[in-house]
Amino acid sequence: MAAPAHKVSVLVGTLGSMSTEVTRRVALLTLGCARNEVDSEELAARLSAGGWEVSTDGTDADVVLVNTCGFVAKAKQDSIDTLLAAADTGAKVVATGCMAERYGRELADSLPEADAVLGFDHYPEISERLSEVLDGQKIQSHVPRDRRTLLPLTPVERRTADVVVPGHLTVDEHTPAHLRGVLRHRLDRGPVASLKLASGCDRRCAFCAIPTFRGAFVSRTPDEILAEAEWLARSGVRELVLVSENSTSFGKDLGDPRLLEKLLPQLAAVDGIVRVRASYLQPAETRPGLVEVLAGTPGVAPYFDLSFQHASEPVLRRMRRFGSTERFLDLLAGVRALAPDAGARSNFIVGFPGETRADVDELVRFLEEARLDAVGVFAYSDEDGTEAADLPGKVRADTVRRRYLRVTDLVEQLCAQRAEDRVGSIVEVLVDSVDAADGGGAVDGLEGRAAHQAPEVDGSTTLVAGGLELATLHPGDLVAARVTGSSGVDLVAVPERVLSPARPS
């Protein structure tokens, strides 16, 4: 369902003293991760302020702005397919986002269907650039560069650098954060919203190109984050999902590497917010103090999105990462000692250069003991500009595929078993959506998520009749529900009581 458009009209003088209202319509399509979704809402705010009617529906749009993803081959292909489909509508088509930032002119040359390719440096003037595109002007394509080189090497010096970092652009730096306008326009009205902690990354993982086009790590200040959280809560948001390229580094450039531990309880205390979820945690930086806050703070989901990537120590070293099966299992054991029902998820790469059968067996051993709730598996492929692309010991494509299928089949069984283990337990479910069976007000189904289920990636919980009357529940309600069944990673549960209503009773 398309988000409602926010209409701002532009008056254009015509014959004599007559004037005609002209509305410029832009459809903003977002691909990729939650960080891109936040960036799109910044773009939407800038466009709305510039006189554009902004929606997520390409029907009758004058311009389709595609916020692309440039992470892996499939994501890039999805971005290209979306751009081509947009061109078929007859609208002007503009590419921006990570793929546009990463490839710039190369993308423009290979995709003439796009009327412009804009990088992050274009964001502050996005309204003017789209107006030029609509007027038929030719905009010089973005020229890629390694964005890590734009910021000082020393993290604490980065705050003063004059560099465009999406999500970090202050409307009025001389006004206290809680009194500023928030540079964000919501593209949907659901009860969950992502909130950006930081951008960029200082790690040098051999398989990852993200730092080259997202830049070095830069934290937002706590007052900015809290002010945006309060704004989101006033718009009806009930759960905040904290996103960045590396959340465990938050605060290191502000002089306090433990800042996330202090910020989480403050966010959980924001009026109207019932759950705060942290994502993108690096295992090597996940300190005991942070584990304690995540596992034991009311209003903070005991949820651990840990970027393991592999479990074999030799493979991890070639990836330029740290850890091993035993270290990772110890980390998870420490989490569960504090919160036995805590959720844990991760991603893994199979087929990395030099990976052996013994390495895969070690990964399998870890997965069988880790009891993860959700797992993403990626088959390795070379990425432009990464160290791994030039490493020796490439694994044959058919072998990579075979290992990928082996691990994928395994994690499907393990995660399904983990979900089944929750049958009989009580979970706290945030209601996301309500489906009406007919026009008479009957409710056909309720979809929500328990504390161990992040949006989009970890499955969901279906609430069924047997306890509370389903028709009395609304999106944004937080309910206690008893799990009665499971299907894969998804749960079925009976709501027993409302813990926090989305609206006054």
PDB file of N, CA and C in Angstrom, residues 119-160:
ATOM      1  N   GLY A 119      25.034  11.456  -6.091  1.00  0.00           N
ATOM      2  CA  GLY A 119      25.681  10.893  -4.913  1.00  0.00           C
ATOM      3  C   GLY A 119      25.260  11.594  -3.644  1.00  0.00           C
ATOM      4  N   PHE A 120      25.880  11.228  -2.544  1.00  0.00           N
ATOM      5  CA  PHE A 120      25.531  11.800  -1.244  1.00  0.00           C
ATOM      6  C   PHE A 120      25.746  13.313  -1.203  1.00  0.00           C
ATOM      7  N   ASP A 121      26.736  13.804  -1.941  1.00  0.00           N
ATOM      8  CA  ASP A 121      27.013  15.244  -1.921  1.00  0.00           C
ATOM      9  C   ASP A 121      25.860  16.058  -2.510  1.00  0.00           C
ATOM     10  N   HIS A 122      24.968  15.396  -3.247  1.00  0.00           N
ATOM     11  CA  HIS A 122      23.819  16.090  -3.828  1.00  0.00           C
ATOM     12  C   HIS A 122      22.645  16.210  -2.858  1.00  0.00           C
ATOM     13  N   TYR A 123      22.689  15.516  -1.734  1.00  0.00           N
ATOM     14  CA  TYR A 123      21.519  15.471  -0.853  1.00  0.00           C
ATOM     15  C   TYR A 123      21.048  16.842  -0.380  1.00  0.00           C
ATOM     16  N   PRO A 124      21.949  17.749   0.045  1.00  0.00           N
ATOM     17  CA  PRO A 124      21.460  19.046   0.538  1.00  0.00           C
ATOM     18  C   PRO A 124      20.679  19.846  -0.498  1.00  0.00           C
ATOM     19  N   GLU A 125      20.959  19.628  -1.786  1.00  0.00           N
ATOM     20  CA  GLU A 125      20.247  20.364  -2.844  1.00  0.00           C
ATOM     21  C   GLU A 125      19.401  19.426  -3.695  1.00  0.00           C
ATOM     22  N   ILE A 126      18.879  18.346  -3.081  1.00  0.00           N
ATOM     23  CA  ILE A 126      18.158  17.341  -3.870  1.00  0.00           C
ATOM     24  C   ILE A 126      16.930  17.935  -4.553  1.00  0.00           C
ATOM     25  N   SER A 127      16.247  18.874  -3.910  1.00  0.00           N
ATOM     26  CA  SER A 127      15.055  19.468  -4.536  1.00  0.00           C
ATOM     27  C   SER A 127      15.428  20.224  -5.798  1.00  0.00           C
ATOM     28  N   GLU A 128      16.484  21.022  -5.719  1.00  0.00           N
ATOM     29  CA  GLU A 128      16.931  21.789  -6.895  1.00  0.00           C
ATOM     30  C   GLU A 128      17.387  20.852  -8.011  1.00  0.00           C
ATOM     31  N   ARG A 129      18.096  19.770  -7.650  1.00  0.00           N
ATOM     32  CA  ARG A 129      18.587  18.866  -8.691  1.00  0.00           C
ATOM     33  C   ARG A 129      17.426  18.173  -9.404  1.00  0.00           C
ATOM     34  N   LEU A 130      16.417  17.750  -8.665  1.00  0.00           N
ATOM     35  CA  LEU A 130      15.281  17.095  -9.321  1.00  0.00           C
ATOM     36  C   LEU A 130      14.494  18.076 -10.174  1.00  0.00           C
ATOM     37  N   SER A 131      14.422  19.332  -9.749  1.00  0.00           N
ATOM     38  CA  SER A 131      13.759  20.347 -10.580  1.00  0.00           C
ATOM     39  C   SER A 131      14.496  20.517 -11.907  1.00  0.00           C
ATOM     40  N   GLU A 132      15.809  20.508 -11.850  1.00  0.00           N
ATOM     41  CA  GLU A 132      16.596  20.611 -13.078  1.00  0.00           C
ATOM     42  C   GLU A 132      16.357  19.412 -13.987  1.00  0.00           C
ATOM     43  N   VAL A 133      16.291  18.220 -13.400  1.00  0.00           N
ATOM     44  CA  VAL A 133      16.008  17.022 -14.188  1.00  0.00           C
ATOM     45  C   VAL A 133      14.643  17.135 -14.848  1.00  0.00           C
ATOM     46  N   LEU A 134      13.654  17.585 -14.081  1.00  0.00           N
ATOM     47  CA  LEU A 134      12.300  17.713 -14.607  1.00  0.00           C
ATOM     48  C   LEU A 134      12.244  18.742 -15.732  1.00  0.00           C
ATOM     49  N   ASP A 135      13.093  19.762 -15.667  1.00  0.00           N
ATOM     50  CA  ASP A 135      13.143  20.792 -16.700  1.00  0.00           C
ATOM     51  C   ASP A 135      13.974  20.382 -17.913  1.00  0.00           C
ATOM     52  N   GLY A 136      14.513  19.168 -17.870  1.00  0.00           N
ATOM     53  CA  GLY A 136      15.278  18.667 -19.004  1.00  0.00           C
ATOM     54  C   GLY A 136      16.739  19.024 -18.989  1.00  0.00           C
ATOM     55  N   GLN A 137      17.224  19.577 -17.902  1.00  0.00           N
ATOM     56  CA  GLN A 137      18.636  19.926 -17.828  1.00  0.00           C
ATOM     57  C   GLN A 137      19.479  18.677 -17.586  1.00  0.00           C
ATOM     58  N   LYS A 138      20.681  18.706 -18.093  1.00  0.00           N
ATOM     59  CA  LYS A 138      21.610  17.596 -17.922  1.00  0.00           C
ATOM     60  C   LYS A 138      22.485  17.864 -16.707  1.00  0.00           C
ATOM     61  N   ILE A 139      22.476  16.941 -15.759  1.00  0.00           N
ATOM     62  CA  ILE A 139      23.290  17.076 -14.544  1.00  0.00           C
ATOM     63  C   ILE A 139      24.502  16.172 -14.660  1.00  0.00           C
ATOM     64  N   GLN A 140      25.650  16.733 -14.382  1.00  0.00           N
ATOM     65  CA  GLN A 140      26.869  15.934 -14.450  1.00  0.00           C
ATOM     66  C   GLN A 140      26.802  14.818 -13.424  1.00  0.00           C
ATOM     67  N   SER A 141      27.102  13.605 -13.842  1.00  0.00           N
ATOM     68  CA  SER A 141      26.991  12.451 -12.958  1.00  0.00           C
ATOM     69  C   SER A 141      28.006  12.530 -11.831  1.00  0.00           C
ATOM     70  N   HIS A 142      27.608  11.965 -10.730  1.00  0.00           N
ATOM     71  CA  HIS A 142      28.489  11.879  -9.562  1.00  0.00           C
ATOM     72  C   HIS A 142      29.770  11.121  -9.921  1.00  0.00           C
ATOM     73  N   VAL A 143      30.899  11.609  -9.442  1.00  0.00           N
ATOM     74  CA  VAL A 143      32.188  10.950  -9.653  1.00  0.00           C
ATOM     75  C   VAL A 143      32.598  10.262  -8.346  1.00  0.00           C
ATOM     76  N   PRO A 144      32.672   8.933  -8.337  1.00  0.00           N
ATOM     77  CA  PRO A 144      32.975   8.223  -7.088  1.00  0.00           C
ATOM     78  C   PRO A 144      34.362   8.561  -6.544  1.00  0.00           C
ATOM     79  N   ARG A 145      34.476   8.476  -5.234  1.00  0.00           N
ATOM     80  CA  ARG A 145      35.763   8.624  -4.550  1.00  0.00           C
ATOM     81  C   ARG A 145      35.679   7.852  -3.240  1.00  0.00           C
ATOM     82  N   ASP A 146      36.812   7.514  -2.704  1.00  0.00           N
ATOM     83  CA  ASP A 146      36.856   6.788  -1.441  1.00  0.00           C
ATOM     84  C   ASP A 146      36.484   7.763  -0.328  1.00  0.00           C
ATOM     85  N   ARG A 147      35.282   7.620   0.213  1.00  0.00           N
ATOM     86  CA  ARG A 147      34.796   8.588   1.185  1.00  0.00           C
ATOM     87  C   ARG A 147      35.515   8.497   2.533  1.00  0.00           C
ATOM     88  N   ARG A 148      36.295   7.442   2.735  1.00  0.00           N
ATOM     89  CA  ARG A 148      37.099   7.380   3.962  1.00  0.00           C
ATOM     90  C   ARG A 148      38.143   8.482   3.995  1.00  0.00           C
ATOM     91  N   THR A 149      38.562   8.926   2.811  1.00  0.00           N
ATOM     92  CA  THR A 149      39.624   9.936   2.747  1.00  0.00           C
ATOM     93  C   THR A 149      39.095  11.343   3.006  1.00  0.00           C
ATOM     94  N   LEU A 150      37.783  11.515   3.087  1.00  0.00           N
ATOM     95  CA  LEU A 150      37.211  12.851   3.251  1.00  0.00           C
ATOM     96  C   LEU A 150      37.209  13.315   4.703  1.00  0.00           C
ATOM     97  N   LEU A 151      37.353  12.380   5.634  1.00  0.00           N
ATOM     98  CA  LEU A 151      37.298  12.712   7.051  1.00  0.00           C
ATOM     99  C   LEU A 151      38.660  12.497   7.701  1.00  0.00           C
ATOM    100  N   PRO A 152      38.966  13.232   8.768  1.00  0.00           N
ATOM    101  CA  PRO A 152      40.247  13.055   9.456  1.00  0.00           C
ATOM    102  C   PRO A 152      40.432  11.613   9.924  1.00  0.00           C
ATOM    103  N   LEU A 153      41.686  11.189   9.973  1.00  0.00           N
ATOM    104  CA  LEU A 153      41.992   9.836  10.417  1.00  0.00           C
ATOM    105  C   LEU A 153      41.614   9.643  11.881  1.00  0.00           C
ATOM    106  N   THR A 154      41.816  10.676  12.686  1.00  0.00           N
ATOM    107  CA  THR A 154      41.498  10.599  14.108  1.00  0.00           C
ATOM    108  C   THR A 154      39.997  10.801  14.312  1.00  0.00           C
ATOM    109  N   PRO A 155      39.300   9.822  14.910  1.00  0.00           N
ATOM    110  CA  PRO A 155      37.842   9.915  15.017  1.00  0.00           C
ATOM    111  C   PRO A 155      37.340  11.171  15.712  1.00  0.00           C
ATOM    112  N   VAL A 156      38.027  11.627  16.777  1.00  0.00           N
ATOM    113  CA  VAL A 156      37.506  12.769  17.538  1.00  0.00           C
ATOM    114  C   VAL A 156      37.573  14.072  16.748  1.00  0.00           C
ATOM    115  N   GLU A 157      38.299  14.101  15.638  1.00  0.00           N
ATOM    116  CA  GLU A 157      38.405  15.316  14.834  1.00  0.00           C
ATOM    117  C   GLU A 157      37.347  15.378  13.728  1.00  0.00           C
ATOM    118  N   ARG A 158      36.551  14.347  13.586  1.00  0.00           N
ATOM    119  CA  ARG A 158      35.640  14.264  12.435  1.00  0.00           C
ATOM    120  C   ARG A 158      34.425  15.163  12.557  1.00  0.00           C
ATOM    121  N   ARG A 159      34.060  15.544  13.773  1.00  0.00           N
ATOM    122  CA  ARG A 159      32.858  16.346  13.952  1.00  0.00           C
ATOM    123  C   ARG A 159      32.950  17.690  13.243  1.00  0.00           C
ATOM    124  N   THR A 160      34.149  18.223  13.095  1.00  0.00           N
ATOM    125  CA  THR A 160      34.320  19.557  12.526  1.00  0.00           C
ATOM    126  C   THR A 160      34.503  19.536  11.015  1.00  0.00           C
TER     127      THR A 160
END
